[in-house]
Coordinates of C-alpha atoms in Angstrom, one line a residue:
Chain X
M13 CA 0.1 0.5 -0.1
K14 CA 2.8 2.4 1.0
F15 CA 4.9 1.4 -2.0
F16 CA 1.6 2.7 -4.1
K17 CA 1.4 6.0 -2.2
R18 CA 4.9 7.0 -3.0
M19 CA 5.0 5.5 -6.9
S20 CA 1.7 7.8 -7.1
L21 CA 3.4 10.5 -5.5
V22 CA 6.1 10.5 -8.0
A23 CA 3.7 10.2 -10.7
V24 CA 2.4 12.9 -9.8
T25 CA 5.5 15.3 -8.9
S26 CA 7.0 14.2 -12.7
L27 CA 3.8 14.8 -14.3
M28 CA 3.8 18.2 -12.4
V29 CA 7.5 18.7 -13.6
A30 CA 6.9 17.5 -16.9
S31 CA 4.0 20.2 -18.1
S32 CA 6.0 22.9 -16.3
I33 CA 5.8 25.9 -18.7
L34 CA 9.0 26.2 -19.7
G35 CA 9.1 22.6 -20.5
T36 CA 12.0 21.2 -18.8
A37 CA 12.2 17.6 -19.1
S38 CA 11.4 15.5 -16.3
A39 CA 13.9 14.5 -13.8
A40 CA 11.8 13.8 -10.4
S41 CA 11.1 10.6 -11.5
D42 CA 13.2 8.5 -9.3
K43 CA 13.5 9.1 -6.1
V44 CA 15.7 12.1 -5.1
S45 CA 17.8 12.1 -2.4
G46 CA 20.6 14.5 -1.6
K47 CA 21.5 17.6 0.3
I48 CA 21.3 20.6 -1.4
T49 CA 23.0 23.9 0.0
V50 CA 21.6 27.2 -1.1
N51 CA 23.4 30.8 -0.8
G52 CA 23.1 34.0 -1.9
S53 CA 20.7 37.0 -2.2
T54 CA 18.4 37.9 0.6
A55 CA 15.7 39.2 -2.0
L56 CA 15.4 35.5 -2.7
L57 CA 15.6 33.7 0.6
P58 CA 11.5 33.7 1.1
L59 CA 10.9 32.3 -2.0
T60 CA 13.9 29.4 -1.4
L61 CA 12.8 28.7 1.9
Q62 CA 8.9 28.1 0.6
A63 CA 10.1 26.0 -2.3
A64 CA 12.3 24.2 0.3
K65 CA 9.7 23.1 2.6
E66 CA 7.0 21.9 -0.7
F67 CA 9.9 19.8 -2.2
Q68 CA 11.1 18.1 1.0
K69 CA 7.4 17.2 1.5
I70 CA 7.3 15.4 -1.5
N71 CA 11.3 14.4 -1.4
P72 CA 11.5 13.2 2.1
K73 CA 14.8 12.2 1.3
V74 CA 16.5 15.7 0.6
R75 CA 17.6 18.0 2.4
I76 CA 17.9 21.3 1.6
A77 CA 19.8 24.2 3.9
A78 CA 18.7 27.9 2.7
S79 CA 20.7 30.9 4.0
G80 CA 20.6 34.5 2.7
K81 CA 23.8 37.3 3.1
G82 CA 24.5 39.5 -0.6
S83 CA 23.6 38.4 -3.8
V84 CA 27.2 38.2 -4.8
T85 CA 27.9 35.6 -2.0
G86 CA 25.5 33.3 -3.8
P87 CA 27.8 32.6 -7.0
Q88 CA 30.9 33.1 -5.0
A89 CA 29.7 30.3 -3.1
V90 CA 29.0 28.0 -5.7
K91 CA 32.1 28.8 -7.5
K92 CA 34.0 27.4 -4.3
G93 CA 31.9 24.5 -3.9
I94 CA 30.0 25.8 -0.8
A95 CA 26.6 25.9 -2.1
D96 CA 25.2 24.1 -4.8
I97 CA 22.6 26.7 -5.9
G98 CA 24.1 30.6 -5.4
A99 CA 20.5 32.8 -5.2
C100 CA 21.4 36.5 -7.2
D101 CA 19.7 39.1 -8.1
W102 CA 21.4 39.3 -11.5
D103 CA 22.3 37.1 -14.1
A104 CA 26.3 36.2 -12.6
S105 CA 27.1 34.2 -16.0
I106 CA 27.3 37.8 -17.8
D107 CA 29.7 41.0 -16.8
V108 CA 27.2 43.4 -14.9
P109 CA 28.4 46.9 -13.6
G110 CA 31.1 46.5 -10.8
F111 CA 30.7 42.4 -10.7
K112 CA 32.9 40.2 -13.6
A113 CA 30.9 37.3 -14.7
F114 CA 31.6 33.6 -13.2
D115 CA 32.6 31.4 -15.9
G116 CA 31.2 28.8 -16.3
Q117 CA 28.1 29.3 -14.3
V118 CA 24.8 28.7 -15.6
A119 CA 21.9 31.0 -14.7
N120 CA 18.4 29.4 -14.3
K121 CA 15.4 31.9 -14.5
V122 CA 13.2 31.1 -11.2
A123 CA 10.9 34.5 -10.6
V124 CA 11.0 38.2 -11.4
I125 CA 11.6 40.4 -9.3
P126 CA 9.7 44.5 -9.4
F127 CA 11.1 47.4 -8.4
A128 CA 9.8 50.9 -7.9
T129 CA 11.2 54.2 -6.9
V130 CA 10.0 55.3 -4.0
T131 CA 9.7 58.9 -2.3
N132 CA 8.5 60.0 1.1
K133 CA 4.9 60.7 1.4
N134 CA 5.6 64.6 1.1
V135 CA 6.5 64.6 -2.0
S136 CA 4.4 66.2 -4.7
V137 CA 5.9 64.5 -7.8
N138 CA 4.2 61.3 -8.7
N139 CA 6.2 60.6 -11.8
L140 CA 10.1 60.5 -13.1
S141 CA 11.8 60.1 -16.6
T142 CA 14.6 58.0 -17.2
D143 CA 16.4 61.4 -17.9
Q144 CA 15.3 63.4 -14.1
L145 CA 15.8 59.5 -12.3
K146 CA 19.5 59.9 -14.2
G147 CA 19.9 63.5 -12.9
I148 CA 18.9 63.1 -9.4
F149 CA 20.8 60.0 -8.8
S150 CA 23.9 61.2 -10.2
G151 CA 23.4 64.4 -7.9
K152 CA 23.1 66.9 -10.9
I153 CA 19.0 67.5 -10.2
T154 CA 19.3 68.3 -6.2
N155 CA 15.7 70.0 -5.8
W156 CA 12.2 68.9 -6.6
K157 CA 11.2 71.7 -8.2
E158 CA 13.5 71.0 -11.1
V159 CA 11.4 68.0 -12.0
G160 CA 8.3 69.8 -10.9
G161 CA 7.8 69.6 -7.4
D162 CA 7.3 71.8 -4.7
N163 CA 11.0 74.1 -3.6
A164 CA 13.0 71.4 -1.4
D165 CA 15.9 69.4 -1.7
I166 CA 16.1 66.1 -2.8
V167 CA 17.5 63.4 -0.3
V168 CA 18.9 60.8 -1.7
I169 CA 18.7 57.2 -0.1
T170 CA 20.6 54.2 -1.9
R171 CA 21.9 50.7 -1.0
A172 CA 25.0 50.1 -0.9
F173 CA 27.2 49.0 -3.8
G174 CA 27.3 45.2 -4.5
S175 CA 23.5 45.3 -3.2
G176 CA 21.5 43.1 -6.1
T177 CA 18.9 45.7 -5.9
R178 CA 21.4 48.4 -6.6
V179 CA 22.6 46.9 -10.1
N180 CA 19.4 46.1 -11.1
Y181 CA 18.1 49.6 -10.6
Q182 CA 20.9 51.2 -11.7
A183 CA 21.2 49.0 -14.8
K184 CA 17.0 49.4 -15.4
A185 CA 15.9 52.5 -14.0
L186 CA 19.0 54.3 -14.8
A187 CA 19.9 53.2 -17.9
G188 CA 23.8 52.5 -16.6
G189 CA 23.9 55.7 -15.2
D190 CA 26.0 56.3 -12.2
I191 CA 25.0 57.2 -8.5
T192 CA 27.3 59.4 -7.1
K193 CA 27.8 60.1 -2.7
K194 CA 27.3 63.8 -2.3
E195 CA 28.3 65.6 0.9
K196 CA 24.6 66.4 1.8
N197 CA 21.3 64.8 1.4
Y198 CA 22.7 61.3 0.3
K199 CA 22.7 58.4 3.0
E200 CA 23.3 54.5 2.1
V201 CA 21.5 52.4 3.7
G202 CA 22.0 47.9 4.4
S203 CA 18.6 46.1 3.4
S204 CA 15.9 46.9 1.9
G205 CA 13.9 47.1 5.7
D206 CA 16.4 50.2 6.1
M207 CA 15.5 51.3 2.8
K208 CA 11.7 51.4 3.7
T209 CA 12.5 52.7 7.1
A210 CA 14.9 55.8 5.6
V211 CA 12.8 56.5 3.4
A212 CA 9.0 56.4 4.8
T213 CA 10.7 58.6 7.8
T214 CA 13.0 61.1 5.8
P215 CA 10.6 64.2 4.3
N216 CA 11.8 64.9 0.8
S217 CA 13.4 61.8 0.4
I218 CA 13.7 59.4 -2.9
G219 CA 14.7 55.6 -2.9
Y220 CA 14.0 52.6 -4.7
I221 CA 12.9 49.1 -3.2
D222 CA 11.6 45.8 -4.2
L223 CA 8.2 46.3 -5.6
V224 CA 6.7 43.5 -2.6
Y225 CA 8.4 46.3 0.3
V226 CA 5.5 48.8 -0.6
N227 CA 2.7 50.2 1.2
S228 CA 1.4 52.9 2.5
D229 CA 4.3 54.4 4.2
L230 CA 5.9 54.7 1.3
K231 CA 5.3 56.7 -2.3
A232 CA 5.1 54.6 -5.6
I233 CA 6.5 56.9 -8.5
N234 CA 5.2 56.5 -12.0
F235 CA 8.5 55.5 -14.4
N236 CA 7.8 57.1 -18.0
G237 CA 4.7 57.7 -17.1
V238 CA 4.0 54.2 -16.1
A239 CA 3.0 53.0 -12.9
P240 CA 4.7 50.2 -11.1
T241 CA 2.4 47.4 -11.0
T242 CA 2.9 43.5 -10.7
N243 CA 0.4 43.8 -14.4
N244 CA 2.4 47.1 -16.0
V245 CA 4.9 44.7 -15.5
I246 CA 3.6 41.8 -17.0
N247 CA 2.2 43.7 -20.2
G248 CA 5.6 45.1 -20.6
S249 CA 5.0 48.8 -20.0
Y250 CA 6.9 49.1 -17.0
K251 CA 10.2 48.4 -17.5
I252 CA 11.9 48.0 -13.7
W253 CA 12.2 45.1 -13.1
A254 CA 15.1 42.1 -13.4
Y255 CA 14.9 38.1 -13.2
G256 CA 16.2 36.1 -10.1
Y257 CA 18.5 33.4 -11.2
F258 CA 19.7 30.3 -9.3
M259 CA 23.4 29.8 -10.3
T260 CA 24.8 26.6 -10.9
K261 CA 27.9 25.2 -11.7
G262 CA 27.5 23.8 -15.2
Q263 CA 24.2 22.3 -15.7
P264 CA 22.3 21.8 -12.7
T265 CA 22.1 17.5 -12.1
G266 CA 20.5 15.3 -9.7
A267 CA 18.9 16.5 -7.0
T268 CA 19.4 20.4 -7.2
K269 CA 18.3 19.9 -11.0
A270 CA 14.9 18.4 -9.5
F271 CA 15.1 21.5 -7.1
I272 CA 15.2 24.0 -9.8
D273 CA 12.5 22.1 -11.9
Y274 CA 10.0 22.4 -9.2
I275 CA 10.6 25.8 -8.8
Q276 CA 10.1 26.0 -12.4
S277 CA 6.9 24.4 -12.4
S278 CA 4.0 25.9 -12.9
K279 CA 2.1 24.6 -9.4
F280 CA 4.9 26.7 -7.4
Q281 CA 5.3 29.4 -10.0
Q282 CA 1.5 30.1 -10.1
G283 CA 0.7 29.1 -6.3
S284 CA 3.3 30.1 -3.7
L285 CA 5.7 32.1 -5.9
K286 CA 2.5 34.7 -6.8
K287 CA 1.7 34.6 -2.7
L288 CA 4.8 35.7 -1.9
K289 CA 4.4 38.5 -4.5
F290 CA 6.8 37.3 -6.6
I291 CA 6.0 37.5 -10.7
P292 CA 5.9 34.0 -12.4
V293 CA 9.0 33.6 -15.1
S294 CA 6.8 32.9 -17.6
A295 CA 4.3 35.2 -17.1
M296 CA 7.0 37.7 -19.0
K297 CA 7.3 37.4 -22.5
Chain G
M10 CA 48.7 28.0 45.1
N11 CA 48.6 25.8 48.1
T12 CA 45.1 25.8 49.7
P13 CA 44.2 25.0 53.3
V14 CA 42.2 21.9 51.9
Q15 CA 45.3 20.3 50.6
Q16 CA 47.2 21.2 54.1
I17 CA 44.5 19.1 56.2
V18 CA 44.5 16.2 54.2
P19 CA 47.6 14.5 56.1
E20 CA 46.6 15.1 59.3
D21 CA 43.1 13.9 58.0
R22 CA 44.4 10.4 56.9
A23 CA 46.7 10.3 60.0
L24 CA 43.7 10.2 61.9
R25 CA 42.2 7.3 59.9
K26 CA 42.8 3.7 60.6
P27 CA 44.8 2.1 58.0
S28 CA 43.7 0.3 55.8
N29 CA 44.6 -1.3 52.5
K30 CA 41.6 -1.1 51.2
F31 CA 41.2 2.2 48.6
K32 CA 38.1 3.9 50.4
F33 CA 36.4 6.8 48.7
T34 CA 37.0 8.7 51.9
R35 CA 37.2 12.2 52.6
S36 CA 40.5 12.7 51.8
V37 CA 40.5 11.5 48.2
R38 CA 37.2 13.1 47.4
V39 CA 38.5 16.6 48.1
R40 CA 42.0 16.0 46.4
L41 CA 40.2 14.8 43.3
T42 CA 38.1 17.5 43.2
N43 CA 40.3 20.2 44.1
R44 CA 42.3 18.6 40.5
L45 CA 39.3 18.3 38.7
F46 CA 38.5 21.3 39.1
K47 CA 42.6 23.0 38.6
Y48 CA 42.3 21.4 35.5
Y49 CA 38.6 22.6 34.7
F50 CA 39.6 25.9 35.6
L51 CA 43.3 25.3 33.5
F52 CA 41.1 24.5 30.4
S53 CA 38.6 27.2 30.6
I54 CA 41.5 29.5 30.5
L55 CA 42.9 27.9 27.5
A56 CA 40.2 27.3 25.7
L57 CA 39.4 30.9 25.8
C58 CA 42.9 32.0 25.1
F59 CA 42.8 29.6 22.0
V60 CA 39.8 31.2 20.7
L61 CA 41.2 34.2 20.9
G62 CA 44.5 33.2 19.4
L63 CA 42.6 31.8 16.3
V64 CA 40.8 35.3 16.1
I65 CA 43.5 37.6 15.9
F66 CA 45.1 34.8 13.7
F67 CA 43.1 34.5 11.0
I68 CA 41.8 38.1 10.7
G69 CA 45.2 39.5 10.4
K70 CA 46.0 36.6 7.9
T71 CA 43.3 37.8 5.4
A72 CA 44.0 41.5 6.6
F73 CA 47.7 41.0 5.8
L74 CA 46.8 40.0 1.8
T75 CA 45.3 43.8 1.1
F76 CA 49.0 44.7 1.0
G77 CA 49.9 42.2 -2.0
H78 CA 47.5 44.4 -3.7
I79 CA 47.8 47.9 -2.8
S80 CA 50.1 49.7 -0.8
L81 CA 50.5 50.1 3.0
S82 CA 50.4 54.2 2.3
E83 CA 47.4 53.7 0.1
F84 CA 45.8 51.9 2.9
F85 CA 46.7 54.4 4.8
L86 CA 46.4 57.5 3.7
S87 CA 44.3 58.0 0.8
F88 CA 40.8 59.2 1.4
N89 CA 39.5 57.5 -1.6
W90 CA 37.3 55.0 -1.3
N91 CA 35.4 53.4 -3.9
P92 CA 35.2 49.5 -4.4
E93 CA 34.1 49.3 -7.8
E94 CA 37.1 51.0 -9.1
E95 CA 39.6 49.4 -6.7
H96 CA 40.2 52.1 -4.7
F97 CA 40.6 51.0 -1.0
G98 CA 42.0 54.1 1.2
A99 CA 40.8 53.8 4.3
A100 CA 42.1 57.1 5.9
A101 CA 38.5 58.7 5.9
F102 CA 37.4 55.8 7.9
I103 CA 40.7 55.9 10.5
I104 CA 39.9 60.0 11.2
N105 CA 36.1 59.2 11.3
T106 CA 36.8 56.9 13.7
I107 CA 39.2 59.2 16.1
S108 CA 36.8 62.1 15.4
L109 CA 34.0 60.5 16.1
T110 CA 35.5 59.0 19.2
L111 CA 36.8 62.2 20.4
L112 CA 33.3 64.1 19.9
T113 CA 31.4 61.3 21.8
L114 CA 34.1 61.6 24.7
V115 CA 33.7 65.8 25.1
M116 CA 30.0 65.1 25.0
A117 CA 29.8 62.1 27.6
V118 CA 33.0 62.5 30.6
P119 CA 32.1 66.2 32.5
I120 CA 28.7 64.9 32.5
S121 CA 29.2 61.2 33.6
V122 CA 32.0 62.8 35.7
G123 CA 29.7 64.6 37.0
M124 CA 27.3 62.1 37.8
A125 CA 29.6 60.2 39.3
V126 CA 30.8 62.6 41.8
L127 CA 27.5 63.3 43.0
I128 CA 26.4 59.8 43.5
A129 CA 29.7 58.7 45.3
E130 CA 30.2 61.9 47.3
I131 CA 27.0 64.6 47.5
A132 CA 23.8 62.5 46.9
P133 CA 21.9 61.1 50.1
K134 CA 21.8 57.4 50.4
W135 CA 18.4 56.6 49.3
F136 CA 19.4 58.6 46.4
K137 CA 22.7 56.7 45.7
N138 CA 20.3 53.0 46.2
L139 CA 18.4 54.2 43.5
I140 CA 20.3 55.5 41.3
R141 CA 23.2 52.8 41.0
P142 CA 21.2 49.6 39.9
V143 CA 19.6 52.5 37.2
L144 CA 22.8 52.7 35.6
D145 CA 23.8 49.0 36.2
L146 CA 21.1 48.6 33.7
L147 CA 21.5 51.7 31.1
V148 CA 25.3 49.2 30.3
G149 CA 23.1 46.4 29.9
I150 CA 20.6 47.8 27.2
P151 CA 21.6 46.4 23.8
S152 CA 23.2 48.8 21.5
I153 CA 20.7 48.5 18.9
V154 CA 18.1 49.8 20.9
Y155 CA 20.1 53.0 21.5
G156 CA 20.5 52.8 17.8
Y157 CA 16.4 52.7 17.0
I158 CA 16.1 55.6 19.7
G159 CA 18.3 57.5 17.7
L160 CA 16.5 56.9 14.0
T161 CA 12.8 57.8 15.8
V162 CA 12.9 60.1 18.1
L163 CA 17.1 62.0 18.2
I164 CA 17.5 62.2 14.0
P165 CA 13.8 63.7 13.9
F166 CA 15.0 66.2 16.8
L167 CA 18.3 67.0 14.9
R168 CA 16.3 68.1 11.6
K169 CA 14.0 70.2 13.3
V170 CA 16.5 72.2 15.3
S171 CA 19.7 72.1 12.7
G172 CA 17.4 72.9 9.6
E173 CA 18.9 69.6 7.6
N174 CA 16.9 67.8 5.5
L175 CA 18.8 64.1 6.5
G176 CA 19.8 64.9 10.3
D177 CA 22.4 61.7 9.9
G178 CA 26.1 62.4 10.6
I179 CA 28.7 62.2 13.5
L180 CA 27.2 64.7 15.4
A181 CA 24.0 62.5 15.6
A182 CA 26.2 59.0 16.0
A183 CA 28.2 60.7 18.9
L184 CA 25.0 61.6 20.9
V185 CA 23.7 58.3 21.0
L186 CA 27.5 56.6 21.2
A187 CA 27.5 59.6 24.4
L188 CA 24.5 58.1 25.8
M189 CA 25.7 54.8 25.7
V190 CA 29.2 55.1 27.0
L191 CA 27.6 57.2 29.9
P192 CA 26.4 54.5 32.4
T193 CA 29.7 52.5 31.6
I194 CA 31.8 55.5 32.4
S195 CA 29.9 57.3 35.3
R196 CA 29.7 53.3 37.3
I197 CA 33.4 52.9 37.1
S198 CA 34.2 57.0 38.3
D199 CA 32.1 56.0 40.7
E200 CA 34.2 53.1 42.5
A201 CA 37.0 55.2 41.4
I202 CA 35.4 57.8 44.1
V203 CA 34.5 56.0 46.2
S204 CA 37.7 53.7 46.7
V205 CA 39.8 57.3 47.7
P206 CA 40.5 56.7 51.4
K207 CA 38.3 58.4 53.9
K208 CA 41.1 59.7 55.9
Y209 CA 41.7 62.1 52.5
R210 CA 38.4 63.8 53.0
E211 CA 38.6 64.0 56.9
A212 CA 41.7 65.9 56.9
A213 CA 40.9 68.0 53.8
Y214 CA 37.5 69.0 56.0
A215 CA 39.7 69.2 59.1
M216 CA 42.0 72.1 57.4
G217 CA 38.7 73.8 56.7
S218 CA 38.5 73.2 53.1
T219 CA 35.1 73.6 52.0
R220 CA 33.0 70.8 50.4
L221 CA 33.9 72.0 46.7
Q222 CA 37.5 72.3 47.6
V223 CA 37.3 68.6 48.9
I224 CA 36.1 67.4 45.8
M225 CA 38.2 69.3 43.4
R226 CA 41.4 69.7 45.0
V227 CA 41.1 66.0 46.8
I228 CA 38.9 63.6 45.8
L229 CA 39.1 63.9 41.8
P230 CA 42.9 64.0 42.2
A231 CA 43.2 60.9 44.3
A232 CA 40.8 59.2 42.2
G233 CA 42.4 60.3 38.7
R234 CA 43.7 56.8 37.9
G235 CA 40.8 55.3 38.0
I236 CA 38.3 57.8 36.4
I237 CA 40.9 57.6 33.4
A238 CA 40.8 53.6 33.2
A239 CA 36.6 54.4 32.9
I240 CA 37.2 56.6 30.7
I241 CA 39.2 54.4 28.8
M242 CA 36.4 51.8 29.0
G243 CA 34.0 53.7 27.5
M244 CA 36.4 54.6 24.6
T245 CA 36.5 50.8 23.5
R246 CA 32.9 51.0 24.0
A247 CA 32.6 54.0 21.8
I248 CA 35.2 52.8 19.3
G249 CA 33.8 49.0 18.7
E250 CA 30.1 49.9 19.0
T251 CA 28.1 48.8 15.4
M252 CA 24.8 48.8 15.2
A253 CA 23.8 51.9 17.1
V254 CA 26.3 54.0 14.7
V255 CA 25.3 52.0 12.0
M256 CA 21.3 53.5 11.9
V257 CA 22.4 57.2 12.4
I258 CA 25.7 57.9 10.6
G259 CA 24.5 58.0 6.9
N260 CA 27.2 55.1 6.1
T261 CA 28.7 57.0 3.2
A262 CA 32.5 56.9 3.0
Q263 CA 34.0 59.5 2.8
L264 CA 35.5 62.0 5.4
A265 CA 32.9 64.2 8.0
K266 CA 33.7 67.9 7.0
S267 CA 30.9 69.1 9.3
F268 CA 28.5 67.2 12.1
F269 CA 25.8 66.3 9.4
S270 CA 27.7 65.3 6.1
P271 CA 26.9 61.2 6.3
T272 CA 30.1 59.7 6.7
S273 CA 30.9 56.4 8.0
V274 CA 33.5 54.7 10.3
L275 CA 35.7 51.7 10.5
T276 CA 32.6 49.3 12.4
S277 CA 30.0 50.9 10.6
N278 CA 31.7 50.3 6.6
I279 CA 32.3 46.9 7.5
V280 CA 29.0 45.9 8.9
M281 CA 27.6 47.6 5.5
Q282 CA 30.0 46.2 3.2
I283 CA 30.7 42.6 4.1
S284 CA 27.7 41.1 3.2
N285 CA 28.0 42.0 -0.5
V286 CA 31.9 41.8 -1.1
E287 CA 33.5 38.8 -3.2
F288 CA 35.6 36.5 -0.6
D289 CA 38.8 36.7 -2.9
S290 CA 39.0 40.2 -3.5
T291 CA 41.2 43.0 -2.2
W292 CA 38.1 44.7 -1.2
N293 CA 37.3 41.7 0.9
Y294 CA 41.1 41.9 2.7
A295 CA 41.0 45.3 2.8
L296 CA 37.8 44.9 5.0
H297 CA 39.6 42.3 7.3
M298 CA 42.6 45.0 7.6
M299 CA 40.3 47.5 8.8
A300 CA 38.7 45.1 11.5
F301 CA 42.1 44.2 12.3
L302 CA 43.0 47.6 12.8
L303 CA 39.8 47.8 15.0
L304 CA 41.7 44.8 17.3
V305 CA 44.9 46.5 17.5
I306 CA 43.4 49.4 19.0
S307 CA 41.5 48.2 21.6
F308 CA 44.5 46.1 22.4
I309 CA 46.3 48.9 22.8
L310 CA 43.9 50.7 25.0
I311 CA 43.6 47.5 27.3
L312 CA 47.1 48.0 27.6
F313 CA 47.2 51.0 28.2
I314 CA 44.6 50.3 31.7
R315 CA 46.4 47.9 32.6
F316 CA 49.4 50.2 32.9
L317 CA 47.7 52.5 35.2
G318 CA 46.5 50.2 36.6
R319 CA 50.3 48.8 38.4
K320 CA 51.4 52.5 38.1
G321 CA 48.8 53.1 41.0
R322 CA 49.2 50.6 43.1
N323 CA 53.0 51.2 43.0
T324 CA 52.5 54.9 44.2

């Protein structure tokens, strides 16, 4: 009886994986076992933990250990052989501003992460263009009235260099533009949580953050006339978003492959992943 | 090393009837426990020394790799910290750390020594009994709590008073740190003042001194070493403090040119950047070098306190 139960479970799993929208080959057909270590981005950590919980329920022989630090530690740990999967907010197999490509690593897309430009609630500006944002973050525009707001200094709040959010924001919202440090009205914060607190409590401030963090304490700004919403990301009109990646050394194999397949499966993408406010990879065309 | 218990042992043995059979008697028990505890204590202290040695070894090992990539003079003399462009000048952090500590002490020392004098010399007994536990409690408050108060209460207040937009900077950090080291300095100074022999005071009063004269000319000079040790204890806390500072200093790698320019010190820079850094990079080594520098500074300060204490005992 037990045997049949397990067999049907395996059958269901393999069916789910096979029917995943990306069309990845079925891998979980055999009993999967082993230990998977995931290191890297804190932004992707909730996703990894949720997936690990569900995956271990289906494959009790797999042990998954996940921890979050900075994005770059993901591919680093994979390179050193400490981790099987390196969660990273950018594609670490190619060069990005500030970080060189990690040779021989394969980037597996697992989710879409939207980002938003946010300001303190006292700011009257509702929309900023790429050029205006470039001007603000490079320090050329220093007063809100230059972009159609009140006469007040702009307080720039940014993530420290090396943050995945910063890498993506610079690439997508600033079109590769710089974020320049200033003597005044400039501050760096260490995490998305700090960013939220800092922007919410500092009048006339501007910053950027994962869309999932935006709530009524912050004001999300339209980008080139488009509101930062999940729907606008999916229909392609809102451009500040990035894929979250699971980096592996070469093509993933064994339990690692099964785990990544599970995360990419439509059941997980349409279910838990959406509940965590990420956007399914398949939604992007 | 000879404890009284060990001296008792032979007498105890003489009192007993000689017996060939091994018995778990009191003397055996005492000797056994004595020995066990001796080894246990030895083990404890060795374990601690071992860990300390490991910390120094591993931090130092990584730290000195820095100088394989950049020169000693660039690290210590350059103000240009731009990891994205391979510039690792830590001079700004070192100077900021020193100026932040000095600013903190300038604010904290007069107040805390004043408090110590009040508690030790002037206040009535019920007040002493109330305020000493309160200060002990303040020492134990986690630094993140002070940082949070700084972020939610102090920064908005500074913004209102100064008209600045941000309020973050070396002044905010120094105020938070001053609040943190205040109880440390005043409690240790308090003890130093209390331990000044009573005869000094009596002699001074007998010569016709006023209370102020006794405090300023007799007690404070007599307790001077203890108070300096207290100040250094406060200093080590201020230099090593991280979380509270990170929350209010603005975390920007540049020299603090005014009270309100966002800046960064050694500790806050390490904690901000260490999670985004690649293992085998000069950047990582440079951060370890900064940690090693903090270790060295606190060792020097502790050695200085020991030196002070020894000199005080000799005179």
